[in-house]
Coordinates of C-alpha atoms in Angstrom, one line a residue:
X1 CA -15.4 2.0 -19.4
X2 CA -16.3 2.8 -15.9
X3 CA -13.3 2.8 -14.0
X4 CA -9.9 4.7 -14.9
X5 CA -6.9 5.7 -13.2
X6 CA -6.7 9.5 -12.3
X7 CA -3.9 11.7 -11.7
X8 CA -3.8 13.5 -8.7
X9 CA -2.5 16.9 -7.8
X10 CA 0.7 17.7 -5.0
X11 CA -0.1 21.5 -2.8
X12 CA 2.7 22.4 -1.2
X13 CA 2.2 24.5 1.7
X14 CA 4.8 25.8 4.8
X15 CA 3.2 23.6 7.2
X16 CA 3.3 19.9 5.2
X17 CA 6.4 18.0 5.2
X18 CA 9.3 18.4 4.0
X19 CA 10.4 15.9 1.0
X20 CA 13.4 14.7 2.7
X21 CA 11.5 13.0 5.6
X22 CA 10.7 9.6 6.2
X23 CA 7.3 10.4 6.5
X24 CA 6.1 12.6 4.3
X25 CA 3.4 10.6 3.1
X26 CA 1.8 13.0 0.5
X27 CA 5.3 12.6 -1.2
X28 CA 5.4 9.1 -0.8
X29 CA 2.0 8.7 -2.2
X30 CA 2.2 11.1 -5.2
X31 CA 5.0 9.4 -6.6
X32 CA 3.1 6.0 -7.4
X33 CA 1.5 7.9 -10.3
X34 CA 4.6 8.6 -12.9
X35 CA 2.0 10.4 -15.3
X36 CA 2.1 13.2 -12.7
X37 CA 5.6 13.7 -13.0
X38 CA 6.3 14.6 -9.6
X39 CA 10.2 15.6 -8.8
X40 CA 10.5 15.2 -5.1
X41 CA 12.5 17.5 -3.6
X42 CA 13.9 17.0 0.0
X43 CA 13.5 20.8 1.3
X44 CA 9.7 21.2 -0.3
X45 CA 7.4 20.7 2.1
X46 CA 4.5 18.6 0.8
X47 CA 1.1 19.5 2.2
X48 CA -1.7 18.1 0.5
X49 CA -2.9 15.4 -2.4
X50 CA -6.4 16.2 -4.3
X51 CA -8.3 13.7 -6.1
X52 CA -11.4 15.1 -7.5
X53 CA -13.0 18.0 -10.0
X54 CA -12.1 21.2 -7.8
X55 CA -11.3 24.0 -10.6
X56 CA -8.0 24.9 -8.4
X57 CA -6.4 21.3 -8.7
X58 CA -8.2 18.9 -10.9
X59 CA -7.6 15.6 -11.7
X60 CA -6.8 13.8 -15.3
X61 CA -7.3 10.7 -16.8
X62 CA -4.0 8.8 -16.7
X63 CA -4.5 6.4 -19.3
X64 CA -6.1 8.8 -21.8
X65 CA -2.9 10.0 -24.4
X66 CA -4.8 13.4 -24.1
X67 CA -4.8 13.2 -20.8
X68 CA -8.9 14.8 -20.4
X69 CA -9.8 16.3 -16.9
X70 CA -12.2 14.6 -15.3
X71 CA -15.0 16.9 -15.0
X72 CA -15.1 17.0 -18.7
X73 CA -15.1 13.3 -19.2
X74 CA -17.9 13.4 -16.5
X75 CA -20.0 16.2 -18.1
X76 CA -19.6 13.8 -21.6
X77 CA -20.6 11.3 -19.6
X78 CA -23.4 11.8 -16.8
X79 CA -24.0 8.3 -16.1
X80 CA -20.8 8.4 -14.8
X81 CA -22.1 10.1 -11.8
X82 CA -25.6 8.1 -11.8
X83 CA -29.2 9.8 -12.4
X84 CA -29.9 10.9 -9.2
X85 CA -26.9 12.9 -8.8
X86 CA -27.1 14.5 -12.2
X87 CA -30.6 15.4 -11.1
X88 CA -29.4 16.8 -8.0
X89 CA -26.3 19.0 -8.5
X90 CA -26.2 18.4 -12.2
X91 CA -23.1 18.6 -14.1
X92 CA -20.9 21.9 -14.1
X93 CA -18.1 22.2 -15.0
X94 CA -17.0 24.5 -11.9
X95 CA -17.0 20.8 -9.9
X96 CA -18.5 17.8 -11.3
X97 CA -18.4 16.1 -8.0
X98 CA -19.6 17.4 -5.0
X99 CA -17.0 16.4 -2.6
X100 CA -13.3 16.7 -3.1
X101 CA -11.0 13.6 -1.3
X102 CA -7.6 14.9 0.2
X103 CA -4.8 13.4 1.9
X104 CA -3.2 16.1 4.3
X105 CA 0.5 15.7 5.6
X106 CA 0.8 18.1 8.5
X107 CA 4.2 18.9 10.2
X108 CA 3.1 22.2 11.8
X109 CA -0.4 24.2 12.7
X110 CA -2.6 25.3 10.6
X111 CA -4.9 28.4 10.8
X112 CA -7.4 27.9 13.4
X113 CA -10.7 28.7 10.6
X114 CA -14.2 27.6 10.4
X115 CA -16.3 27.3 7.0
X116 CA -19.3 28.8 6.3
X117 CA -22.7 26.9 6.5
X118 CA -25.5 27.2 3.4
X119 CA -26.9 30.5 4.1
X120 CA -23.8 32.6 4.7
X121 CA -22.2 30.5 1.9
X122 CA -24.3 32.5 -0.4
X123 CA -22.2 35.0 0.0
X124 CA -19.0 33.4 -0.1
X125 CA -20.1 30.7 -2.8
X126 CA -19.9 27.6 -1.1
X127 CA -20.4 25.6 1.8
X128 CA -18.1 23.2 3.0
X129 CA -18.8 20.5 5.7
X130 CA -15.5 18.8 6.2
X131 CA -14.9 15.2 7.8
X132 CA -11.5 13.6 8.0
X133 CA -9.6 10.5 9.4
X134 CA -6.5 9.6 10.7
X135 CA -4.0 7.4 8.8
X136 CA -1.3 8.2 11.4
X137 CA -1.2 9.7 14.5
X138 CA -3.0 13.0 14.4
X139 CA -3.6 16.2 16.7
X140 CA -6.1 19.3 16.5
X141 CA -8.1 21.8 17.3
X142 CA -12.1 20.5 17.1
X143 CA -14.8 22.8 18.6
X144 CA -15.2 24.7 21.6
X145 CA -14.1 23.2 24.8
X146 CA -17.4 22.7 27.7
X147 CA -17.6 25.6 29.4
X148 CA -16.9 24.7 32.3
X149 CA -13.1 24.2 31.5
X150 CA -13.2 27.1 29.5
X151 CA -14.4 29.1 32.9
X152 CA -11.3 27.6 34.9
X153 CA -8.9 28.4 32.2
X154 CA -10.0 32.3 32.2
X155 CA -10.3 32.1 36.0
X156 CA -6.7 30.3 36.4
X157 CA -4.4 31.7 33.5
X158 CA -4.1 35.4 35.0
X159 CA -3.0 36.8 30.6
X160 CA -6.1 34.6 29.2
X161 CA -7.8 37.0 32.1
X162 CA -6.3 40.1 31.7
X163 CA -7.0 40.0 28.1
X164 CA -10.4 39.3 28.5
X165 CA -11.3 42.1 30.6
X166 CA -12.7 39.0 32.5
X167 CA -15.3 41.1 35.4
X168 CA -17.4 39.0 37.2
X169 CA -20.4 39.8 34.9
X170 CA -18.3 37.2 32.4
X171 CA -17.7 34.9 35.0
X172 CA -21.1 34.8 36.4
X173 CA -22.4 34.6 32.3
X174 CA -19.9 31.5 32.0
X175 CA -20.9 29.8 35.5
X176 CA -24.7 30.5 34.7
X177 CA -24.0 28.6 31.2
X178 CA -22.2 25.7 32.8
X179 CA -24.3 24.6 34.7
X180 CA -27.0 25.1 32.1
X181 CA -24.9 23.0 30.0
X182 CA -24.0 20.0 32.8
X183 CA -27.7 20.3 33.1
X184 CA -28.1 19.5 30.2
X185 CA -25.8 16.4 29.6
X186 CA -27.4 14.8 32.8
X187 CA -30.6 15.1 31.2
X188 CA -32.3 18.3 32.0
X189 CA -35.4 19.5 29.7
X190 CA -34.2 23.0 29.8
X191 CA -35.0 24.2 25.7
X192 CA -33.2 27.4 26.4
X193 CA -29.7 25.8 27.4
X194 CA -28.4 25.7 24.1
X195 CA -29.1 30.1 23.8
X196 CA -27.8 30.0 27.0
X197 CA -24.1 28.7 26.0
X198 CA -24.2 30.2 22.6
X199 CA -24.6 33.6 24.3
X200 CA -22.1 33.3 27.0
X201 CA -19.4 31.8 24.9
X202 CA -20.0 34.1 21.9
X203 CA -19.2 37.2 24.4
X204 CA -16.2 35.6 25.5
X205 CA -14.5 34.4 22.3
X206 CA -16.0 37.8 20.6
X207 CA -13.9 39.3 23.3
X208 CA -10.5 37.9 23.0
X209 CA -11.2 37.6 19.2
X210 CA -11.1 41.6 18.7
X211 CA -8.3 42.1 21.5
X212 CA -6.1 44.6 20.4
X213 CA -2.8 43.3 18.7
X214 CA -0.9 45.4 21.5
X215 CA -2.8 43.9 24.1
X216 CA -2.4 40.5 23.3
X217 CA 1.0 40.2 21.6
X218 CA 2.5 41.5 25.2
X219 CA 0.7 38.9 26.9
X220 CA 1.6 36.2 25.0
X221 CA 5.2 37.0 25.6
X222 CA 4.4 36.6 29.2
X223 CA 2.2 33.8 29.0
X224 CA 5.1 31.5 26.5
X225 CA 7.7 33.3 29.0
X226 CA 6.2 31.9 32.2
X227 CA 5.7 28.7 30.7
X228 CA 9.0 28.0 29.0
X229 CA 10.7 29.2 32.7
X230 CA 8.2 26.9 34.6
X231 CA 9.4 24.1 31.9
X232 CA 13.3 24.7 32.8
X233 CA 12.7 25.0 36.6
X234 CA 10.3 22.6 36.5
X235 CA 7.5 24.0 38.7
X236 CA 4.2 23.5 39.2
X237 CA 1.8 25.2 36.7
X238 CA -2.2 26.3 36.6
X239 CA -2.8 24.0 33.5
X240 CA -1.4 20.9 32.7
X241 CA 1.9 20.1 30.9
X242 CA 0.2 18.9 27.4
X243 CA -1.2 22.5 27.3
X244 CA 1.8 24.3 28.5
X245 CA 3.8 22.6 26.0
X246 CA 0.9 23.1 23.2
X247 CA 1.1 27.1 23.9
X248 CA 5.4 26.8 23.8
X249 CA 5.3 24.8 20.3
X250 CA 2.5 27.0 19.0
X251 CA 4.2 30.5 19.6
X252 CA 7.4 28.8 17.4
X253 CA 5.7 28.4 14.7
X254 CA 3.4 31.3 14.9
X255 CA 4.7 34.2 17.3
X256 CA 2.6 36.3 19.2
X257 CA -0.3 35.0 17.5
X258 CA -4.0 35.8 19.1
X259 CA -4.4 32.2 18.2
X260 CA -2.6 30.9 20.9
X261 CA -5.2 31.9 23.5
X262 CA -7.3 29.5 21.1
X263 CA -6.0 26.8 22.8
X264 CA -7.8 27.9 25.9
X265 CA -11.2 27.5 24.3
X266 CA -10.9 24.5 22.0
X267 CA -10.7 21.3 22.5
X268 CA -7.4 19.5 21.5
X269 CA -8.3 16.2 20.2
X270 CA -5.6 13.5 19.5
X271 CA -6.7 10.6 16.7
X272 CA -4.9 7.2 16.4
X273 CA -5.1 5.7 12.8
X274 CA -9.0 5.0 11.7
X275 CA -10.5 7.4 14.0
X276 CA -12.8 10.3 12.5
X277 CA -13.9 13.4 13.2
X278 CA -16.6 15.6 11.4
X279 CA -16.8 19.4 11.2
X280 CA -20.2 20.8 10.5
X281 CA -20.2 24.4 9.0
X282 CA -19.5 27.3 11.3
X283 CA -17.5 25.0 13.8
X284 CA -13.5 26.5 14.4
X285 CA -10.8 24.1 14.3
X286 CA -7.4 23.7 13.0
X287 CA -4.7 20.6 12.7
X288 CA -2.0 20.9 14.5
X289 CA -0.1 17.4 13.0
X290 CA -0.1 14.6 11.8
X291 CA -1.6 12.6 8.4
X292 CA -5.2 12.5 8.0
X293 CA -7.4 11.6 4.7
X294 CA -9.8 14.3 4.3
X295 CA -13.2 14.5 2.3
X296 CA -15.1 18.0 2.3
X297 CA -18.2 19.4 0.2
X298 CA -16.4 21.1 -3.0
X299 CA -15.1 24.2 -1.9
X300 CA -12.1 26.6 -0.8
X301 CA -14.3 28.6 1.4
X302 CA -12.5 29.5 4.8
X303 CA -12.9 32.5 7.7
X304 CA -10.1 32.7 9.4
X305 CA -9.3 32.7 13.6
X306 CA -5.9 33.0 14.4
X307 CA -2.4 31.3 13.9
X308 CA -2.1 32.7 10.4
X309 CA -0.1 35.6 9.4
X310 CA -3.3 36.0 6.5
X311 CA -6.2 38.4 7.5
X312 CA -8.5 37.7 10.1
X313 CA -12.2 38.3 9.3
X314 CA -13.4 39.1 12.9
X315 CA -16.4 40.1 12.7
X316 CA -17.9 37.4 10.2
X317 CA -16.2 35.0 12.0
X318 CA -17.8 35.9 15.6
X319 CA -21.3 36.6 14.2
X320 CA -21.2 32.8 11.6
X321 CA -19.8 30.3 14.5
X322 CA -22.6 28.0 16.3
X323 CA -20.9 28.0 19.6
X324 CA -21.5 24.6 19.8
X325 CA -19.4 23.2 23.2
X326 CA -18.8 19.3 23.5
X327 CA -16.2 17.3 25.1
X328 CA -13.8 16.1 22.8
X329 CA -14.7 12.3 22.6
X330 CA -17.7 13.3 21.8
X331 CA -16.6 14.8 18.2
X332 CA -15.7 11.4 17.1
X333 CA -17.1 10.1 13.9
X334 CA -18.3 6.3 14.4
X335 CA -17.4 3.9 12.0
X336 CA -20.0 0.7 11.4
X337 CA -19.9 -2.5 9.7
X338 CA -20.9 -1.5 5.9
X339 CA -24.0 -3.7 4.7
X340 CA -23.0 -3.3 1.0
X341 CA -20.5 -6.3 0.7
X342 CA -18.9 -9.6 1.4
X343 CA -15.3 -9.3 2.5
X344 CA -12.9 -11.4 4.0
X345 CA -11.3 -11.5 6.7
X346 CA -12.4 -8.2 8.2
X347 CA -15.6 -5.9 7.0
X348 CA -15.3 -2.8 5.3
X349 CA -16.3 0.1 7.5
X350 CA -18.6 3.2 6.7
X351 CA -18.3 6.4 7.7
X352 CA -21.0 8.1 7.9
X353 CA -21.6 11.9 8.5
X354 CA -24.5 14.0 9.0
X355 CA -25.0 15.2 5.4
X356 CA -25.6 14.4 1.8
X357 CA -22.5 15.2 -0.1
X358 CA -20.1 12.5 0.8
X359 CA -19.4 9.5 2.9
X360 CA -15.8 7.2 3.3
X361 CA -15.5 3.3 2.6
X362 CA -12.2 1.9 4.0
X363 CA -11.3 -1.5 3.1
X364 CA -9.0 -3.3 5.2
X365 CA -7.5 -7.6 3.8
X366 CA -5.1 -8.3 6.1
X367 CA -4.6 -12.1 5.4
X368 CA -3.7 -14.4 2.7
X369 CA -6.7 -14.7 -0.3
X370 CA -8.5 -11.7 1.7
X371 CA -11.0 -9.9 -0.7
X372 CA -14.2 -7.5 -1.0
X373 CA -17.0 -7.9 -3.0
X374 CA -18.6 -4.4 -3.0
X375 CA -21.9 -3.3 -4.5
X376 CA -22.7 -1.1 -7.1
X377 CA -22.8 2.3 -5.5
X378 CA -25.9 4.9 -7.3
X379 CA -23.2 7.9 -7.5
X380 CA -19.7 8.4 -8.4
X381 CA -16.5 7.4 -5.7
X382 CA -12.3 8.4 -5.7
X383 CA -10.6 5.2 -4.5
X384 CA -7.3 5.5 -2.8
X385 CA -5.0 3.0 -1.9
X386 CA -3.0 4.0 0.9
X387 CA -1.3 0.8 1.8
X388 CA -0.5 -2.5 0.6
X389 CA -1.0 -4.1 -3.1
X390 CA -3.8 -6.2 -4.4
X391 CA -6.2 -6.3 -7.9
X392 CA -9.7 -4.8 -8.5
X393 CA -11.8 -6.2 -10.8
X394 CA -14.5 -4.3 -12.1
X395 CA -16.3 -3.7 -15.5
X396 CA -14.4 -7.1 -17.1
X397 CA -11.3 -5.1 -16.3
X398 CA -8.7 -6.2 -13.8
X399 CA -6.4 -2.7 -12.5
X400 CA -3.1 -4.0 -10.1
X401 CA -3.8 -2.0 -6.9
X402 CA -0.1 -0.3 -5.0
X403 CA 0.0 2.5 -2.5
X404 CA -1.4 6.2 -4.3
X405 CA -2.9 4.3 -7.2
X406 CA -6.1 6.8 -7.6
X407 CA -9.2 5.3 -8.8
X408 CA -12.2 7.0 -10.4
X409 CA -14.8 4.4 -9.9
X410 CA -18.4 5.4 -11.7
X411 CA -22.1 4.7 -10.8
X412 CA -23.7 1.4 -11.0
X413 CA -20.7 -0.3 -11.1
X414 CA -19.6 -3.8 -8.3
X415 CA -16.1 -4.4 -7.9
X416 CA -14.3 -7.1 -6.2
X417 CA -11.0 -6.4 -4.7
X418 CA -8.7 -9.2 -3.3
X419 CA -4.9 -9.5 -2.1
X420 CA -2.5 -12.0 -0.7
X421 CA -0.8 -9.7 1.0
X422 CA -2.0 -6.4 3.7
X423 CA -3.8 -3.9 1.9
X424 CA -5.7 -0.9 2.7
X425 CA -8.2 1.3 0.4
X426 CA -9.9 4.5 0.9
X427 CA -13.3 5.3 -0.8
X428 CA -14.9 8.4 -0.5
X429 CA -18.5 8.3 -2.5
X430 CA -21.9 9.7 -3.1
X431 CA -24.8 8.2 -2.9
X432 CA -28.3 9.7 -2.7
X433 CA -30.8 8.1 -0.8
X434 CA -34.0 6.7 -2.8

């Protein structure tokens, strides 16, 4: 048997949503699996659903009367996983797969953070790359801003500059690595641009990262203040109204936060259903709303920036980020046409990051005897079905598909998936490259 249902587990967290709304969809989705025995409750706010082998929230068989974890039916059973991954990461019982699959149901923001790379990692056990895609309309923080916007923001928004202790050494640092950067972008063969922006934007961000709480506390006051009466009065501001309205909502839900000068430096990135992003380590970010699938190397490992009431590491934090500055389109993760099977009417679509440790199938039938013949995959995959109803076949076994059905699908293994009516799957997998 190569493919089995799995139990999934339900994180509730302040910022998910609450039970009681029409579109909590972590709720919605956790109760298609009656072997978690989930009680939805309208007040509880439901953050996050895990499918995988992390040690804080693993999954279980479903069908299996002892109901095994699957990391230990794995580590029974390596060719579950395939022999180059066994070769590669082996098979611990700390996380037998390498990624971990989330759904994430976000009503308000989340800590702005970053994740360590490899090397710091070390130190704080794990890595943890982090892609995600939108199954509804999402919002968030992605990356430093170019700095060029980030130079009009401190020169325009007189608390971001008072904060800052913004002298014209800064500014002339931040103009100097602008136009390094624009430079750049239009093609310039200048190898020391990249040192140029990382240096200028790490003084910056170091700066307003260890301003004083009673500094910046005050001037947020002023800075929401200002905003909220240019809101009522309806006058003219230095930024435009999507930011003014950004800083308003962010100070309700996190008061006087240093994080709320974040939103100066970052870019603010809005994703419509089946658009991506990826976050390589070391890169800040934090989601603001919305419902995103997410798949991330196997780890809890965070450093945290601002909008949390939790501790701020500010010293890690300044020295591990890469100060990597981008415009905001230019984050997105681009789906393509997968090569490893037949479907009708429309293709499955492969995305792709940068790394080794995971990548995301999404199958979309959308018409009448619609269907996917997919390969065998060389590594382990989590199927979720986030909309619609269908059948997989697989292993001369046939499993009715609904929305939250959660699939553990194992190495070597084709299935064929077909529906009369709409249906969506998400498919998060490894697979090592001969």
């Amino acid at each position: 048997m190569t493919v089995f249902r799995l139990i999934p587990g339900v994180q509730s967290y302040e910022w998910g949503i609450k039970g009681g709304e029409k579109n909590s969809i972590c709720a919605d989705l956790a109760e298609a699996t009656p072997e978690l025995e989930f009680q939805r409750n309208a007040t509880t706010p439901y953050a996050e659903l895990w499918m995988g082998t992390h040690p804080i929230l693993p999954s279980r068989l479903a069908d299996d009367k002892s109901k095994p974890l699957l990391n230990e039916v794995l580590c029974k059973n390596p060719g579950l996983l395939g022999d180059e991954v066994v070769k590669k990461y082996g098979t611990s019982k700390e996380g037998s797969l390498p990624f971990l699959f989330k759904v994430l149901s976000i009503s308000q923001a989340l800590s702005i953070q970053a994740h360590p790379d490899k090397k710091l990692a070390e130190r704080l056990h794990a890595e943890k790359p982090d892609m995600y895609k939108a199954i509804a309309a999402f919002s968030g923080f992605c990356g430093f801003r170019p700095v060029r916007e980030i130079l009009h923001f401190i020169e325009v928004v007189p608390e971001l500059h008072s904060i800052l202790h913004a002298d014209d050494a800064l500014r002339k640092q931040l103009q100097t690595a602008a136009e390094a950067q624009e430079n750049q972008w239009k093609g310039s063969s200048n190898e020391n641009a990249s040192n140029i922006v990382y240096e200028a934007l790490k003084l910056a961000f170091g700066k307003l990262a260890n301003t004083d709480q009673k500094v910046y506390q005050p001037a947020v006051n002023k800075l929401v203040a200002r905003y909220e009466e240019a809101r009522q009065k309806n006058k003219t501001l230095e930024v435009s109204e999507d930011i003014a309205d950004l800083v308003i909502r962010l100070n309700g839900q996190h008061s006087e936060d240093i994080g709320i000068f974040c939103t100066f430096f970052l870019n603010v990135v809005h994703l419509q259903p089946g658009e991506a992003l990826f976050l390589c380590a070391d890169e800040p970010h934090a989601y603001l709303s919305g419902h995103i699938l997410e798949c991330m190397a196997a780890s809890d490992n965070v450093v945290r920036a601002g909008l949390t009431p939790k501790a701020r590491d500010v010293d890690v934090l300044v020295d591990m980020l890469t100060y990597r500055s981008t415009r905001a389109d230019d984050q997105l993760l681009k789906a393509e046409r997968w090569d490893g099977d037949s479907a009708y009417p429309n293709p499955t679509l492969l995305y792709d990051p940068p790394i080794e440790e995971f990548s995301v199938l999404v199958t979309t039938l959308t018409d009448k005897a619609g269907k996917s013949s997919q390969r065998a995959l060389r590594g382990p995959s989590v199927v979720l079905v986030v909309e619609g109803k269908g059948t997989l076949q697989a292993d001369g076994q046939s499993q009715e598909l609904y929305a939250g059905l959660v699939l553990f699908v194992g190495a070597n293994t084709p299935i064929e998936v077909s529906s009369d009516h709409k249906l969506v799957l998400s498919r998060a997998f490894l697979e090592i490259n001969a």
